[in-house]
JSON list of C-alpha atoms in Angstrom, two decimals:
[
{"chain": "A", "resi": 1, "resn": "GLY", "atom": "CA", "xyz": [2.62, 0.25, 16.41]},
{"chain": "A", "resi": 2, "resn": "ALA", "atom": "CA", "xyz": [4.20, -1.66, 13.58]},
{"chain": "A", "resi": 3, "resn": "VAL", "atom": "CA", "xyz": [2.83, -5.11, 12.80]},
{"chain": "A", "resi": 4, "resn": "VAL", "atom": "CA", "xyz": [5.44, -6.21, 10.27]},
{"chain": "A", "resi": 5, "resn": "SER", "atom": "CA", "xyz": [9.10, -5.44, 9.83]},
{"chain": "A", "resi": 6, "resn": "GLN", "atom": "CA", "xyz": [11.24, -5.62, 6.72]},
{"chain": "A", "resi": 7, "resn": "HIS", "atom": "CA", "xyz": [14.92, -6.15, 6.18]},
{"chain": "A", "resi": 8, "resn": "PRO", "atom": "CA", "xyz": [16.92, -4.60, 4.74]},
{"chain": "A", "resi": 9, "resn": "SER", "atom": "CA", "xyz": [15.45, -1.11, 4.52]},
{"chain": "A", "resi": 10, "resn": "TRP", "atom": "CA", "xyz": [17.48, -0.43, 1.43]},
{"chain": "A", "resi": 11, "resn": "VAL", "atom": "CA", "xyz": [19.82, -2.41, -0.77]},
{"chain": "A", "resi": 12, "resn": "ILE", "atom": "CA", "xyz": [21.96, -1.69, -3.80]},
{"chain": "A", "resi": 13, "resn": "CYS", "atom": "CA", "xyz": [23.01, -4.56, -6.00]},
{"chain": "A", "resi": 14, "resn": "LYS", "atom": "CA", "xyz": [24.64, -5.03, -9.36]},
{"chain": "A", "resi": 15, "resn": "SER", "atom": "CA", "xyz": [22.74, -6.12, -12.42]},
{"chain": "A", "resi": 16, "resn": "GLY", "atom": "CA", "xyz": [22.58, -9.89, -12.71]},
{"chain": "A", "resi": 17, "resn": "THR", "atom": "CA", "xyz": [22.83, -10.62, -9.01]},
{"chain": "A", "resi": 18, "resn": "SER", "atom": "CA", "xyz": [20.09, -11.80, -6.68]},
{"chain": "A", "resi": 19, "resn": "VAL", "atom": "CA", "xyz": [18.82, -10.07, -3.58]},
{"chain": "A", "resi": 20, "resn": "LYS", "atom": "CA", "xyz": [16.65, -11.35, -0.74]},
{"chain": "A", "resi": 21, "resn": "ILE", "atom": "CA", "xyz": [14.14, -9.21, 1.16]},
{"chain": "A", "resi": 22, "resn": "GLU", "atom": "CA", "xyz": [12.57, -10.34, 4.43]},
{"chain": "A", "resi": 23, "resn": "CYS", "atom": "CA", "xyz": [9.14, -9.60, 5.87]},
{"chain": "A", "resi": 24, "resn": "ARG", "atom": "CA", "xyz": [8.49, -10.59, 9.48]},
{"chain": "A", "resi": 25, "resn": "SER", "atom": "CA", "xyz": [5.26, -10.44, 11.43]},
{"chain": "A", "resi": 26, "resn": "LEU", "atom": "CA", "xyz": [5.68, -8.97, 14.89]},
{"chain": "A", "resi": 27, "resn": "ASP", "atom": "CA", "xyz": [4.06, -10.75, 17.83]},
{"chain": "A", "resi": 28, "resn": "PHE", "atom": "CA", "xyz": [1.61, -12.73, 15.72]},
{"chain": "A", "resi": 29, "resn": "GLN", "atom": "CA", "xyz": [1.57, -15.65, 13.35]},
{"chain": "A", "resi": 30, "resn": "ALA", "atom": "CA", "xyz": [0.89, -14.86, 9.74]},
{"chain": "A", "resi": 31, "resn": "THR", "atom": "CA", "xyz": [-0.13, -17.67, 7.45]},
{"chain": "A", "resi": 32, "resn": "THR", "atom": "CA", "xyz": [-0.63, -15.19, 4.62]},
{"chain": "A", "resi": 33, "resn": "MET", "atom": "CA", "xyz": [1.54, -12.27, 3.66]},
{"chain": "A", "resi": 34, "resn": "PHE", "atom": "CA", "xyz": [1.37, -9.91, 0.74]},
{"chain": "A", "resi": 35, "resn": "TRP", "atom": "CA", "xyz": [4.13, -8.39, -1.36]},
{"chain": "A", "resi": 36, "resn": "TYR", "atom": "CA", "xyz": [3.57, -5.06, -3.08]},
{"chain": "A", "resi": 37, "resn": "ARG", "atom": "CA", "xyz": [5.80, -3.05, -5.37]},
{"chain": "A", "resi": 38, "resn": "GLN", "atom": "CA", "xyz": [5.82, 0.70, -5.92]},
{"chain": "A", "resi": 39, "resn": "PHE", "atom": "CA", "xyz": [7.71, 2.32, -8.78]},
{"chain": "A", "resi": 40, "resn": "PRO", "atom": "CA", "xyz": [8.63, 6.02, -8.50]},
{"chain": "A", "resi": 41, "resn": "LYS", "atom": "CA", "xyz": [5.66, 8.35, -8.78]},
{"chain": "A", "resi": 42, "resn": "GLN", "atom": "CA", "xyz": [3.30, 5.38, -9.05]},
{"chain": "A", "resi": 43, "resn": "SER", "atom": "CA", "xyz": [0.96, 3.61, -6.70]},
{"chain": "A", "resi": 44, "resn": "LEU", "atom": "CA", "xyz": [1.29, 0.28, -4.96]},
{"chain": "A", "resi": 45, "resn": "MET", "atom": "CA", "xyz": [0.63, -2.84, -6.95]},
{"chain": "A", "resi": 46, "resn": "LEU", "atom": "CA", "xyz": [0.16, -6.26, -5.42]},
{"chain": "A", "resi": 47, "resn": "MET", "atom": "CA", "xyz": [2.80, -8.66, -6.73]},
{"chain": "A", "resi": 48, "resn": "ALA", "atom": "CA", "xyz": [2.00, -11.86, -4.93]},
{"chain": "A", "resi": 49, "resn": "THR", "atom": "CA", "xyz": [0.33, -13.50, -1.99]},
{"chain": "A", "resi": 50, "resn": "SER", "atom": "CA", "xyz": [2.61, -15.61, 0.17]},
{"chain": "A", "resi": 51, "resn": "ASN", "atom": "CA", "xyz": [1.11, -18.64, 1.92]},
{"chain": "A", "resi": 52, "resn": "GLU", "atom": "CA", "xyz": [2.90, -20.49, 4.70]},
{"chain": "A", "resi": 53, "resn": "GLY", "atom": "CA", "xyz": [3.72, -24.02, 3.66]},
{"chain": "A", "resi": 54, "resn": "SER", "atom": "CA", "xyz": [2.47, -23.70, 0.12]},
{"chain": "A", "resi": 55, "resn": "LYS", "atom": "CA", "xyz": [3.23, -21.99, -3.14]},
{"chain": "A", "resi": 56, "resn": "ALA", "atom": "CA", "xyz": [2.77, -18.28, -3.54]},
{"chain": "A", "resi": 57, "resn": "THR", "atom": "CA", "xyz": [0.06, -16.86, -5.76]},
{"chain": "A", "resi": 58, "resn": "TYR", "atom": "CA", "xyz": [1.33, -14.31, -8.26]},
{"chain": "A", "resi": 59, "resn": "GLU", "atom": "CA", "xyz": [-0.61, -11.48, -9.84]},
{"chain": "A", "resi": 60, "resn": "GLN", "atom": "CA", "xyz": [-0.93, -11.32, -13.58]},
{"chain": "A", "resi": 61, "resn": "GLY", "atom": "CA", "xyz": [2.22, -10.08, -15.23]},
{"chain": "A", "resi": 62, "resn": "VAL", "atom": "CA", "xyz": [4.55, -10.89, -12.34]},
{"chain": "A", "resi": 63, "resn": "GLU", "atom": "CA", "xyz": [7.22, -13.44, -13.23]},
{"chain": "A", "resi": 64, "resn": "LYS", "atom": "CA", "xyz": [7.18, -16.16, -10.61]},
{"chain": "A", "resi": 65, "resn": "ASP", "atom": "CA", "xyz": [10.61, -17.44, -11.65]},
{"chain": "A", "resi": 66, "resn": "LYS", "atom": "CA", "xyz": [12.12, -14.02, -11.19]},
{"chain": "A", "resi": 67, "resn": "PHE", "atom": "CA", "xyz": [10.47, -13.13, -7.91]},
{"chain": "A", "resi": 68, "resn": "LEU", "atom": "CA", "xyz": [10.86, -16.16, -5.67]},
{"chain": "A", "resi": 69, "resn": "ILE", "atom": "CA", "xyz": [8.76, -16.19, -2.54]},
{"chain": "A", "resi": 70, "resn": "ASN", "atom": "CA", "xyz": [9.42, -18.48, 0.42]},
{"chain": "A", "resi": 71, "resn": "HIS", "atom": "CA", "xyz": [7.07, -18.52, 3.39]},
{"chain": "A", "resi": 72, "resn": "ALA", "atom": "CA", "xyz": [8.74, -21.21, 5.45]},
{"chain": "A", "resi": 73, "resn": "SER", "atom": "CA", "xyz": [7.58, -20.13, 8.88]},
{"chain": "A", "resi": 74, "resn": "LEU", "atom": "CA", "xyz": [4.56, -18.46, 10.42]},
{"chain": "A", "resi": 75, "resn": "THR", "atom": "CA", "xyz": [6.42, -15.22, 10.97]},
{"chain": "A", "resi": 76, "resn": "LEU", "atom": "CA", "xyz": [8.69, -14.90, 7.96]},
{"chain": "A", "resi": 77, "resn": "SER", "atom": "CA", "xyz": [8.22, -14.49, 4.23]},
{"chain": "A", "resi": 78, "resn": "THR", "atom": "CA", "xyz": [11.11, -13.78, 1.90]},
{"chain": "A", "resi": 79, "resn": "LEU", "atom": "CA", "xyz": [11.13, -12.30, -1.58]},
{"chain": "A", "resi": 80, "resn": "THR", "atom": "CA", "xyz": [14.17, -13.03, -3.70]},
{"chain": "A", "resi": 81, "resn": "VAL", "atom": "CA", "xyz": [14.69, -10.97, -6.82]},
{"chain": "A", "resi": 82, "resn": "THR", "atom": "CA", "xyz": [16.76, -13.19, -9.07]},
{"chain": "A", "resi": 83, "resn": "SER", "atom": "CA", "xyz": [19.04, -11.89, -11.80]},
{"chain": "A", "resi": 84, "resn": "ALA", "atom": "CA", "xyz": [18.05, -8.36, -10.93]},
{"chain": "A", "resi": 85, "resn": "HIS", "atom": "CA", "xyz": [18.03, -5.66, -13.59]},
{"chain": "A", "resi": 86, "resn": "PRO", "atom": "CA", "xyz": [17.74, -1.89, -13.33]},
{"chain": "A", "resi": 87, "resn": "GLU", "atom": "CA", "xyz": [14.03, -2.09, -14.18]},
{"chain": "A", "resi": 88, "resn": "ASP", "atom": "CA", "xyz": [13.53, -4.09, -10.96]},
{"chain": "A", "resi": 89, "resn": "SER", "atom": "CA", "xyz": [14.59, -1.04, -8.97]},
{"chain": "A", "resi": 90, "resn": "SER", "atom": "CA", "xyz": [11.56, -0.26, -6.86]},
{"chain": "A", "resi": 91, "resn": "PHE", "atom": "CA", "xyz": [10.13, 0.04, -3.36]},
{"chain": "A", "resi": 92, "resn": "TYR", "atom": "CA", "xyz": [9.01, -3.36, -2.09]},
{"chain": "A", "resi": 93, "resn": "ILE", "atom": "CA", "xyz": [6.46, -3.39, 0.72]},
{"chain": "A", "resi": 94, "resn": "CYS", "atom": "CA", "xyz": [4.80, -6.24, 2.59]},
{"chain": "A", "resi": 95, "resn": "SER", "atom": "CA", "xyz": [1.77, -6.74, 4.79]},
{"chain": "A", "resi": 96, "resn": "ALA", "atom": "CA", "xyz": [0.25, -9.73, 6.59]},
{"chain": "A", "resi": 97, "resn": "LEU", "atom": "CA", "xyz": [-3.14, -11.09, 7.50]},
{"chain": "A", "resi": 98, "resn": "PRO", "atom": "CA", "xyz": [-5.11, -10.31, 9.58]},
{"chain": "A", "resi": 99, "resn": "TYR", "atom": "CA", "xyz": [-3.58, -6.83, 9.47]},
{"chain": "A", "resi": 100, "resn": "GLU", "atom": "CA", "xyz": [-3.35, -6.62, 5.71]},
{"chain": "A", "resi": 101, "resn": "GLN", "atom": "CA", "xyz": [-4.13, -2.91, 5.71]},
{"chain": "A", "resi": 102, "resn": "TYR", "atom": "CA", "xyz": [-0.96, -2.14, 7.65]},
{"chain": "A", "resi": 103, "resn": "PHE", "atom": "CA", "xyz": [2.26, -2.08, 5.68]},
{"chain": "A", "resi": 104, "resn": "GLY", "atom": "CA", "xyz": [5.82, -2.74, 6.61]},
{"chain": "A", "resi": 105, "resn": "PRO", "atom": "CA", "xyz": [8.41, 0.04, 6.34]},
{"chain": "A", "resi": 106, "resn": "GLY", "atom": "CA", "xyz": [9.46, -1.12, 2.88]},
{"chain": "A", "resi": 107, "resn": "THR", "atom": "CA", "xyz": [12.70, -2.07, 1.19]},
{"chain": "A", "resi": 108, "resn": "ARG", "atom": "CA", "xyz": [14.14, 0.18, -1.46]},
{"chain": "A", "resi": 109, "resn": "LEU", "atom": "CA", "xyz": [16.00, -1.80, -4.08]},
{"chain": "A", "resi": 110, "resn": "THR", "atom": "CA", "xyz": [18.38, -0.11, -6.48]},
{"chain": "A", "resi": 111, "resn": "VAL", "atom": "CA", "xyz": [19.94, -2.21, -9.21]},
{"chain": "A", "resi": 112, "resn": "THR", "atom": "CA", "xyz": [22.96, -0.66, -10.89]},
{"chain": "F", "resi": 1, "resn": "GLN", "atom": "CA", "xyz": [-10.35, -4.57, -14.42]},
{"chain": "F", "resi": 2, "resn": "LYS", "atom": "CA", "xyz": [-10.99, -3.04, -11.02]},
{"chain": "F", "resi": 3, "resn": "GLU", "atom": "CA", "xyz": [-9.95, 0.57, -10.94]},
{"chain": "F", "resi": 4, "resn": "VAL", "atom": "CA", "xyz": [-9.51, 3.26, -8.34]},
{"chain": "F", "resi": 5, "resn": "GLU", "atom": "CA", "xyz": [-9.26, 6.83, -9.60]},
{"chain": "F", "resi": 6, "resn": "GLN", "atom": "CA", "xyz": [-7.86, 9.84, -7.82]},
{"chain": "F", "resi": 7, "resn": "ASN", "atom": "CA", "xyz": [-7.05, 13.34, -8.96]},
{"chain": "F", "resi": 8, "resn": "SER", "atom": "CA", "xyz": [-3.24, 13.35, -9.05]},
{"chain": "F", "resi": 9, "resn": "GLY", "atom": "CA", "xyz": [-3.08, 16.99, -8.01]},
{"chain": "F", "resi": 10, "resn": "PRO", "atom": "CA", "xyz": [-1.06, 18.64, -6.79]},
{"chain": "F", "resi": 11, "resn": "LEU", "atom": "CA", "xyz": [-3.63, 20.06, -4.39]},
{"chain": "F", "resi": 12, "resn": "SER", "atom": "CA", "xyz": [-2.40, 23.13, -2.61]},
{"chain": "F", "resi": 13, "resn": "VAL", "atom": "CA", "xyz": [-4.17, 24.60, 0.41]},
{"chain": "F", "resi": 14, "resn": "PRO", "atom": "CA", "xyz": [-3.17, 27.23, 2.96]},
{"chain": "F", "resi": 15, "resn": "GLU", "atom": "CA", "xyz": [-2.44, 26.24, 6.52]},
{"chain": "F", "resi": 16, "resn": "GLY", "atom": "CA", "xyz": [-5.64, 26.00, 8.56]},
{"chain": "F", "resi": 17, "resn": "ALA", "atom": "CA", "xyz": [-7.87, 25.34, 5.56]},
{"chain": "F", "resi": 18, "resn": "ILE", "atom": "CA", "xyz": [-9.85, 22.20, 4.75]},
{"chain": "F", "resi": 19, "resn": "ALA", "atom": "CA", "xyz": [-8.26, 19.85, 2.24]},
{"chain": "F", "resi": 20, "resn": "SER", "atom": "CA", "xyz": [-10.69, 17.69, 0.28]},
{"chain": "F", "resi": 21, "resn": "LEU", "atom": "CA", "xyz": [-9.45, 14.54, -1.43]},
{"chain": "F", "resi": 22, "resn": "ASN", "atom": "CA", "xyz": [-11.62, 12.43, -3.68]},
{"chain": "F", "resi": 23, "resn": "CYS", "atom": "CA", "xyz": [-11.62, 8.88, -4.96]},
{"chain": "F", "resi": 24, "resn": "THR", "atom": "CA", "xyz": [-13.91, 6.84, -7.20]},
{"chain": "F", "resi": 25, "resn": "TYR", "atom": "CA", "xyz": [-13.86, 3.09, -7.72]},
{"chain": "F", "resi": 26, "resn": "SER", "atom": "CA", "xyz": [-15.21, 0.83, -10.39]},
{"chain": "F", "resi": 27, "resn": "ASP", "atom": "CA", "xyz": [-16.05, -2.37, -8.49]},
{"chain": "F", "resi": 28, "resn": "ARG", "atom": "CA", "xyz": [-19.55, -1.98, -7.12]},
{"chain": "F", "resi": 29, "resn": "GLY", "atom": "CA", "xyz": [-18.98, -4.99, -4.87]},
{"chain": "F", "resi": 30, "resn": "SER", "atom": "CA", "xyz": [-16.19, -3.25, -2.94]},
{"chain": "F", "resi": 31, "resn": "GLN", "atom": "CA", "xyz": [-16.66, -3.41, 0.79]},
{"chain": "F", "resi": 32, "resn": "SER", "atom": "CA", "xyz": [-13.68, -1.83, 2.50]},
{"chain": "F", "resi": 33, "resn": "PHE", "atom": "CA", "xyz": [-12.13, 1.55, 1.83]},
{"chain": "F", "resi": 34, "resn": "PHE", "atom": "CA", "xyz": [-8.91, 3.00, 3.12]},
{"chain": "F", "resi": 35, "resn": "TRP", "atom": "CA", "xyz": [-7.01, 6.24, 3.05]},
{"chain": "F", "resi": 36, "resn": "TYR", "atom": "CA", "xyz": [-3.26, 6.24, 3.40]},
{"chain": "F", "resi": 37, "resn": "ARG", "atom": "CA", "xyz": [-0.76, 9.03, 3.83]},
{"chain": "F", "resi": 38, "resn": "GLN", "atom": "CA", "xyz": [2.62, 8.52, 2.24]},
{"chain": "F", "resi": 39, "resn": "TYR", "atom": "CA", "xyz": [5.57, 10.78, 2.84]},
{"chain": "F", "resi": 40, "resn": "SER", "atom": "CA", "xyz": [8.30, 10.80, 0.22]},
{"chain": "F", "resi": 41, "resn": "GLY", "atom": "CA", "xyz": [10.51, 7.74, 0.55]},
{"chain": "F", "resi": 42, "resn": "LYS", "atom": "CA", "xyz": [8.32, 6.16, 3.21]},
{"chain": "F", "resi": 43, "resn": "SER", "atom": "CA", "xyz": [5.80, 3.36, 3.33]},
{"chain": "F", "resi": 44, "resn": "PRO", "atom": "CA", "xyz": [2.07, 4.25, 3.28]},
{"chain": "F", "resi": 45, "resn": "GLU", "atom": "CA", "xyz": [0.54, 4.88, 6.68]},
{"chain": "F", "resi": 46, "resn": "LEU", "atom": "CA", "xyz": [-3.11, 4.00, 7.26]},
{"chain": "F", "resi": 47, "resn": "ILE", "atom": "CA", "xyz": [-5.03, 7.04, 8.48]},
{"chain": "F", "resi": 48, "resn": "MET", "atom": "CA", "xyz": [-8.67, 6.12, 7.92]},
{"chain": "F", "resi": 49, "resn": "SER", "atom": "CA", "xyz": [-10.78, 3.10, 7.08]},
{"chain": "F", "resi": 50, "resn": "ILE", "atom": "CA", "xyz": [-14.50, 3.13, 6.30]},
{"chain": "F", "resi": 51, "resn": "TYR", "atom": "CA", "xyz": [-16.88, 0.28, 5.59]},
{"chain": "F", "resi": 52, "resn": "SER", "atom": "CA", "xyz": [-20.42, 1.71, 5.52]},
{"chain": "F", "resi": 53, "resn": "ASN", "atom": "CA", "xyz": [-22.12, 4.66, 3.89]},
{"chain": "F", "resi": 54, "resn": "GLY", "atom": "CA", "xyz": [-21.85, 8.00, 5.60]},
{"chain": "F", "resi": 55, "resn": "ASP", "atom": "CA", "xyz": [-19.19, 9.87, 7.49]},
{"chain": "F", "resi": 56, "resn": "LYS", "atom": "CA", "xyz": [-16.50, 8.64, 9.84]},
{"chain": "F", "resi": 57, "resn": "GLU", "atom": "CA", "xyz": [-14.51, 11.14, 11.86]},
{"chain": "F", "resi": 58, "resn": "ASP", "atom": "CA", "xyz": [-11.17, 10.69, 13.57]},
{"chain": "F", "resi": 59, "resn": "GLY", "atom": "CA", "xyz": [-9.60, 13.84, 14.90]},
{"chain": "F", "resi": 60, "resn": "ARG", "atom": "CA", "xyz": [-9.01, 16.24, 12.02]},
{"chain": "F", "resi": 61, "resn": "PHE", "atom": "CA", "xyz": [-9.85, 13.58, 9.45]},
{"chain": "F", "resi": 62, "resn": "THR", "atom": "CA", "xyz": [-13.28, 12.71, 8.09]},
{"chain": "F", "resi": 63, "resn": "ALA", "atom": "CA", "xyz": [-13.87, 9.95, 5.58]},
{"chain": "F", "resi": 64, "resn": "GLN", "atom": "CA", "xyz": [-17.07, 9.95, 3.57]},
{"chain": "F", "resi": 65, "resn": "LEU", "atom": "CA", "xyz": [-18.42, 6.97, 1.67]},
{"chain": "F", "resi": 66, "resn": "ASN", "atom": "CA", "xyz": [-21.22, 6.83, -0.87]},
{"chain": "F", "resi": 67, "resn": "LYS", "atom": "CA", "xyz": [-21.50, 3.32, -2.30]},
{"chain": "F", "resi": 68, "resn": "ALA", "atom": "CA", "xyz": [-24.32, 4.24, -4.67]},
{"chain": "F", "resi": 69, "resn": "SER", "atom": "CA", "xyz": [-22.06, 6.79, -6.33]},
{"chain": "F", "resi": 70, "resn": "GLN", "atom": "CA", "xyz": [-18.96, 4.62, -5.83]},
{"chain": "F", "resi": 71, "resn": "TYR", "atom": "CA", "xyz": [-17.24, 7.53, -4.23]},
{"chain": "F", "resi": 72, "resn": "VAL", "atom": "CA", "xyz": [-15.10, 7.97, -1.15]},
{"chain": "F", "resi": 73, "resn": "SER", "atom": "CA", "xyz": [-13.53, 11.16, 0.10]},
{"chain": "F", "resi": 74, "resn": "LEU", "atom": "CA", "xyz": [-11.21, 12.38, 2.81]},
{"chain": "F", "resi": 75, "resn": "LEU", "atom": "CA", "xyz": [-11.48, 15.77, 4.46]},
{"chain": "F", "resi": 76, "resn": "ILE", "atom": "CA", "xyz": [-8.59, 17.15, 6.46]},
{"chain": "F", "resi": 77, "resn": "ARG", "atom": "CA", "xyz": [-9.60, 20.02, 8.71]},
{"chain": "F", "resi": 78, "resn": "ASP", "atom": "CA", "xyz": [-7.18, 22.65, 10.00]},
{"chain": "F", "resi": 79, "resn": "SER", "atom": "CA", "xyz": [-4.55, 21.48, 7.54]},
{"chain": "F", "resi": 80, "resn": "GLN", "atom": "CA", "xyz": [-0.98, 21.64, 8.77]},
{"chain": "F", "resi": 81, "resn": "PRO", "atom": "CA", "xyz": [2.27, 21.77, 6.80]},
{"chain": "F", "resi": 82, "resn": "SER", "atom": "CA", "xyz": [3.01, 18.32, 8.24]},
{"chain": "F", "resi": 83, "resn": "ASP", "atom": "CA", "xyz": [-0.02, 17.02, 6.32]},
{"chain": "F", "resi": 84, "resn": "SER", "atom": "CA", "xyz": [1.86, 17.65, 3.09]},
{"chain": "F", "resi": 85, "resn": "ALA", "atom": "CA", "xyz": [2.17, 14.20, 1.53]},
{"chain": "F", "resi": 86, "resn": "THR", "atom": "CA", "xyz": [0.67, 11.94, -1.08]},
{"chain": "F", "resi": 87, "resn": "TYR", "atom": "CA", "xyz": [-2.70, 10.50, -0.10]},
{"chain": "F", "resi": 88, "resn": "LEU", "atom": "CA", "xyz": [-3.59, 7.09, -1.45]},
{"chain": "F", "resi": 89, "resn": "CYS", "atom": "CA", "xyz": [-7.08, 5.69, -1.69]},
{"chain": "F", "resi": 90, "resn": "ALA", "atom": "CA", "xyz": [-7.37, 1.89, -1.53]},
{"chain": "F", "resi": 91, "resn": "VAL", "atom": "CA", "xyz": [-10.30, -0.43, -1.99]},
{"chain": "F", "resi": 92, "resn": "ASN", "atom": "CA", "xyz": [-10.86, -4.05, -1.01]},
{"chain": "F", "resi": 93, "resn": "SER", "atom": "CA", "xyz": [-13.51, -6.30, -2.46]},
{"chain": "F", "resi": 94, "resn": "GLY", "atom": "CA", "xyz": [-13.97, -8.12, 0.83]},
{"chain": "F", "resi": 95, "resn": "GLY", "atom": "CA", "xyz": [-14.82, -11.72, 1.52]},
{"chain": "F", "resi": 96, "resn": "SER", "atom": "CA", "xyz": [-11.87, -14.01, 0.95]},
{"chain": "F", "resi": 97, "resn": "ASN", "atom": "CA", "xyz": [-10.21, -11.49, -1.33]},
{"chain": "F", "resi": 98, "resn": "TYR", "atom": "CA", "xyz": [-7.78, -9.43, 0.68]},
{"chain": "F", "resi": 99, "resn": "LYS", "atom": "CA", "xyz": [-6.22, -7.69, -2.28]},
{"chain": "F", "resi": 100, "resn": "LEU", "atom": "CA", "xyz": [-6.05, -3.92, -1.97]},
{"chain": "F", "resi": 101, "resn": "THR", "atom": "CA", "xyz": [-6.38, -1.93, -5.17]},
{"chain": "F", "resi": 102, "resn": "PHE", "atom": "CA", "xyz": [-4.82, 1.50, -4.95]},
{"chain": "F", "resi": 103, "resn": "GLY", "atom": "CA", "xyz": [-5.36, 4.75, -6.72]},
{"chain": "F", "resi": 104, "resn": "LYS", "atom": "CA", "xyz": [-2.33, 6.65, -7.96]},
{"chain": "F", "resi": 105, "resn": "GLY", "atom": "CA", "xyz": [-2.53, 9.12, -5.13]},
{"chain": "F", "resi": 106, "resn": "THR", "atom": "CA", "xyz": [-3.08, 12.85, -4.71]},
{"chain": "F", "resi": 107, "resn": "LEU", "atom": "CA", "xyz": [-0.17, 15.05, -3.75]},
{"chain": "F", "resi": 108, "resn": "LEU", "atom": "CA", "xyz": [-1.23, 17.55, -1.09]},
{"chain": "F", "resi": 109, "resn": "THR", "atom": "CA", "xyz": [0.81, 20.62, -0.23]},
{"chain": "F", "resi": 110, "resn": "VAL", "atom": "CA", "xyz": [-0.15, 22.70, 2.78]},
{"chain": "F", "resi": 111, "resn": "ASN", "atom": "CA", "xyz": [1.41, 26.14, 2.60]},
{"chain": "F", "resi": 112, "resn": "PRO", "atom": "CA", "xyz": [2.39, 27.90, 5.85]}
]
């Protein structure tokens, strides 16, 4: 069964606005969660590692001021795409330790 | 730069045949290896994991790992049209590094 859920499953927003995506662990506490991004016809790329109670760790090339991560509880991490642009349109997927090999259902973001 | 290489395909096989998917990786220290199936518009679904050299079988799926050759493969026996999807190979360096590095995926089409 699923180990993490995501909300929303899809979202459309206008360029310049911000959008928040949630990742929740189901029936377990997750001190570490991972955020991946998948552009069309491409593979998954790790964006950042979310740590409960501390700052997220971002992969090289990912703008930390644009992709704000908040891991305020042991079951919830949020990714906020600030001032979204069409090039941020992508499929955002999360996972969580100790089940890091199992992915959430994903959130498809379309920025118009 | 750690890399995971897959033949992008498309790979087309008739129903009932064996589909063979291949993956090579550059990091000789890699310890965990995963195969995912991803249907269009959906999140990747873990179908096989393998950690030691040799074969691992699960139903119609067999994963093969050869660390000396830095090669991992997935065989799908008695292929079904429902197996038509993109198959992603992912590698983890192990230890305290939980980052998964993905290949670009191989598109498999099983023809009825």
